[in-house]
Short mmCIF file of C-alpha atoms in Angstrom, two decimals:
data_model
loop_
_atom_site.label_atom_id
_atom_site.label_comp_id
_atom_site.label_asym_id
_atom_site.label_seq_id
_atom_site.Cartn_x
_atom_site.Cartn_y
_atom_site.Cartn_z
CA MET O 18 -61.64 -111.54 9.95
CA VAL O 19 -60.22 -114.87 11.07
CA GLU O 20 -56.68 -113.46 10.81
CA PHE O 21 -57.70 -110.49 13.00
CA VAL O 22 -59.26 -112.75 15.66
CA ALA O 23 -56.24 -115.05 15.56
CA ARG O 24 -53.86 -112.08 15.93
CA ALA O 25 -55.93 -110.66 18.82
CA SER O 26 -56.04 -114.07 20.51
CA HIS O 27 -52.30 -114.41 20.11
CA SER O 28 -51.75 -110.92 21.57
CA VAL O 29 -53.86 -111.71 24.64
CA GLU O 30 -52.01 -114.98 25.17
CA ILE O 31 -48.62 -113.25 24.89
CA GLN O 32 -49.75 -110.44 27.23
CA LEU O 33 -50.96 -112.85 29.91
CA LEU O 34 -47.80 -114.93 29.68
CA TYR O 35 -45.61 -111.80 29.87
CA ALA O 36 -47.65 -110.38 32.77
CA SER O 37 -47.39 -113.69 34.61
CA ILE O 38 -43.61 -113.68 34.23
CA VAL O 39 -43.50 -110.09 35.53
CA TRP O 40 -45.73 -111.14 38.46
CA LEU O 41 -43.33 -113.97 39.31
CA ALA O 42 -40.36 -111.57 39.17
CA ALA O 43 -42.21 -109.08 41.40
CA TRP O 44 -42.99 -111.83 43.90
CA LEU O 45 -39.34 -112.87 43.99
CA VAL O 46 -38.08 -109.29 44.37
CA THR O 47 -40.58 -108.37 47.09
CA SER O 48 -39.81 -111.56 49.01
CA ILE O 49 -36.36 -110.13 49.64
CA ARG O 50 -36.02 -107.45 52.30
CA GLY O 51 -36.95 -103.95 51.25
CA SER O 52 -39.03 -100.99 52.30
CA ALA O 53 -42.80 -101.24 52.31
CA THR O 54 -42.98 -98.28 49.91
CA THR O 55 -40.69 -99.98 47.38
CA LYS O 56 -42.69 -103.21 47.59
CA TYR O 57 -45.92 -101.24 47.20
CA TRP O 58 -44.77 -99.56 43.99
CA ILE O 59 -43.42 -102.83 42.59
CA TRP O 60 -46.87 -104.37 43.05
CA VAL O 61 -48.64 -101.32 41.58
CA ALA O 62 -46.38 -101.56 38.51
CA THR O 63 -47.06 -105.30 38.32
CA SER O 64 -50.81 -104.70 38.45
CA LEU O 65 -50.55 -102.04 35.75
CA ASN O 66 -48.67 -104.56 33.66
CA PHE O 67 -51.85 -106.65 33.49
CA ILE O 68 -53.91 -103.60 32.48
CA VAL O 69 -51.51 -102.00 29.95
CA PRO O 70 -50.63 -104.50 27.22
CA VAL O 71 -46.92 -103.65 26.93
CA SER O 72 -46.04 -107.03 25.44
CA THR O 73 -48.79 -106.66 22.83
CA VAL O 74 -47.34 -103.34 21.69
CA LEU O 75 -43.88 -104.90 21.48
CA ASP O 76 -45.33 -107.90 19.64
CA LEU O 77 -47.11 -105.64 17.12
CA MET O 78 -43.84 -103.83 16.40
CA ARG O 79 -42.29 -107.05 15.11
CA PRO O 80 -42.51 -107.82 11.41
CA ALA O 81 -45.62 -109.86 10.55
CA ARG O 82 -43.56 -112.79 9.21
CA LEU O 83 -42.21 -113.42 12.73
CA PHE O 84 -45.79 -114.00 13.92
CA ARG O 85 -45.60 -117.56 12.64
CA VAL O 86 -42.30 -118.32 14.38
CA THR O 87 -42.94 -118.18 18.09
CA PRO O 88 -42.07 -120.32 21.07
CA LEU O 89 -45.81 -120.40 21.77
CA ASN O 90 -46.71 -122.09 18.51
CA VAL O 91 -48.94 -124.66 20.23
CA ILE O 92 -50.94 -121.90 21.93
CA ARG O 93 -51.22 -119.98 18.65
CA ILE O 94 -52.48 -123.06 16.82
CA ALA O 95 -55.07 -123.72 19.55
CA GLY O 96 -56.11 -120.06 19.49
CA ASN O 97 -56.50 -120.17 15.71
CA ALA O 98 -58.59 -123.34 15.93
CA VAL O 99 -60.93 -121.77 18.49
CA SER O 100 -61.20 -118.51 16.53
CA MET O 101 -62.13 -120.40 13.35
CA ASN O 102 -64.88 -122.32 15.16
CA GLY O 103 -67.79 -119.94 15.70
CA ARG O 104 -69.45 -122.10 18.36
CA ALA O 105 -66.26 -122.46 20.39
CA SER O 106 -65.62 -118.71 20.19
CA ALA O 107 -69.20 -117.95 21.26
CA ALA O 108 -68.98 -120.46 24.13
CA LEU O 109 -65.72 -118.92 25.37
CA LEU O 110 -67.26 -115.45 25.16
CA VAL O 111 -70.30 -116.57 27.18
CA VAL O 112 -68.08 -118.20 29.82
CA TRP O 113 -65.95 -115.07 30.06
CA LEU O 114 -69.02 -112.80 30.30
CA LEU O 115 -70.54 -114.98 33.03
CA GLY O 116 -67.29 -115.00 35.00
CA ALA O 117 -66.74 -111.25 34.60
CA SER O 118 -70.37 -110.53 35.55
CA MET O 119 -70.12 -112.66 38.67
CA MET O 120 -66.89 -110.96 39.69
CA LEU O 121 -68.39 -107.49 39.11
CA LEU O 122 -71.45 -108.46 41.17
CA ARG O 123 -69.17 -109.71 43.95
CA LEU O 124 -67.22 -106.43 43.85
CA PHE O 125 -70.42 -104.36 43.92
CA LEU O 126 -71.79 -106.32 46.91
CA ARG O 127 -68.50 -105.98 48.78
CA ILE O 128 -68.35 -102.22 48.19
CA ARG O 129 -71.95 -101.88 49.34
CA ALA O 130 -71.25 -103.91 52.49
CA ASP O 131 -68.13 -101.80 53.18
CA ARG O 132 -70.22 -98.62 53.02
CA ARG O 133 -72.62 -100.00 55.63
CA VAL O 134 -69.73 -100.86 57.97
CA GLU O 135 -68.05 -97.43 57.65
CA ALA O 136 -70.23 -95.91 60.38
CA SER O 137 -69.24 -98.49 62.98
CA ARG O 138 -65.65 -99.06 61.89
CA GLN O 139 -63.30 -100.21 64.66
CA VAL O 140 -60.02 -99.34 62.92
CA PRO O 141 -58.57 -96.20 61.32
CA ALA O 142 -59.08 -96.13 57.56
CA VAL O 143 -59.24 -93.99 54.46
CA ASP O 144 -62.68 -93.78 52.89
CA GLY O 145 -63.59 -92.45 49.47
CA ILE O 146 -62.13 -92.83 46.02
CA LEU O 147 -62.19 -89.37 44.46
CA ARG O 148 -62.06 -87.40 47.72
CA PRO O 149 -60.35 -89.64 50.27
CA GLN O 150 -60.87 -88.85 53.93
CA ILE O 151 -59.50 -90.42 57.08
CA THR O 152 -61.98 -91.92 59.52
CA LEU O 153 -61.07 -92.85 63.05
CA PRO O 154 -63.06 -94.99 65.48
CA ASP O 155 -64.72 -93.24 68.40
CA GLY O 156 -62.53 -93.04 71.44
CA ILE O 157 -59.24 -93.80 69.72
CA ASP O 158 -57.75 -90.65 71.23
CA ARG O 159 -58.30 -92.16 74.70
CA LEU O 160 -56.57 -95.43 73.74
CA LEU O 161 -53.46 -94.06 72.06
CA THR O 162 -50.82 -91.60 73.14
CA LYS O 163 -50.39 -88.40 71.16
CA ASP O 164 -47.35 -89.85 69.35
CA GLU O 165 -49.19 -93.09 68.52
CA LEU O 166 -52.19 -91.16 67.20
CA ASN O 167 -49.88 -88.99 65.07
CA ALA O 168 -48.25 -92.16 63.67
CA VAL O 169 -51.68 -93.56 62.80
CA LEU O 170 -52.70 -90.31 61.09
CA ILE O 171 -49.43 -90.14 59.11
CA HIS O 172 -49.94 -93.75 58.01
CA GLU O 173 -53.51 -93.10 56.87
CA LEU O 174 -52.50 -89.81 55.23
CA THR O 175 -49.93 -91.73 53.18
CA HIS O 176 -52.71 -94.01 51.91
CA ALA O 177 -54.87 -90.98 51.06
CA LYS O 178 -52.06 -89.13 49.23
CA ARG O 179 -51.18 -92.20 47.16
CA ARG O 180 -54.85 -92.68 46.24
CA ASP O 181 -54.65 -96.29 47.37
CA ASN O 182 -58.45 -96.69 47.24
CA LEU O 183 -58.52 -95.66 43.58
CA ILE O 184 -55.61 -97.94 42.74
CA ARG O 185 -57.34 -100.80 44.57
CA LEU O 186 -60.58 -100.20 42.67
CA LEU O 187 -58.74 -100.20 39.31
CA HIS O 188 -56.95 -103.37 40.36
CA GLU O 189 -60.21 -105.07 41.35
CA VAL O 190 -61.99 -104.08 38.12
CA THR O 191 -59.04 -105.55 36.23
CA LEU O 192 -59.43 -108.71 38.29
CA CYS O 193 -63.05 -108.86 37.17
CA ALA O 194 -61.99 -108.75 33.52
CA LEU O 195 -59.13 -111.22 34.03
CA TRP O 196 -61.03 -113.47 36.46
CA PHE O 197 -59.80 -116.59 34.70
CA HIS O 198 -56.13 -115.80 35.24
#
């Protein structure tokens, strides 16, 4: 059991380190000029990298004997020490559960507040996760020219087609789980 917990702890540590390196690379790449669409998809891929444990799969494909020879030996030793101490493991679990619960509560309250504001929204937006729909503020057609209104609708339609609200929700739920990172 201790070996399983140590291996799982090691996998999480490797995944978070790998995902952090990918995040840094994405930040550097998107800091350079490029289209908004390209930058968007780079950040979606970076977010998915935190959700899908690619590095863990790669790590599990290595022979078991290489597990003991890693550049992160100090982290592995600390992870093993925590996993062998039942009280430390339980304390870390409680801290993680409290943090994740607080983040989920914060997300729930924000979503609820957003739903209340939808009726009096002052900007164009896409509402809904499973069936996105574009909402426009009252009187926007009197403020914008026909071409400007078409540009706004095309912009919002792009958000709806890409399912940006769903991607954002998945990203925020992941943030709740990885609140400590």
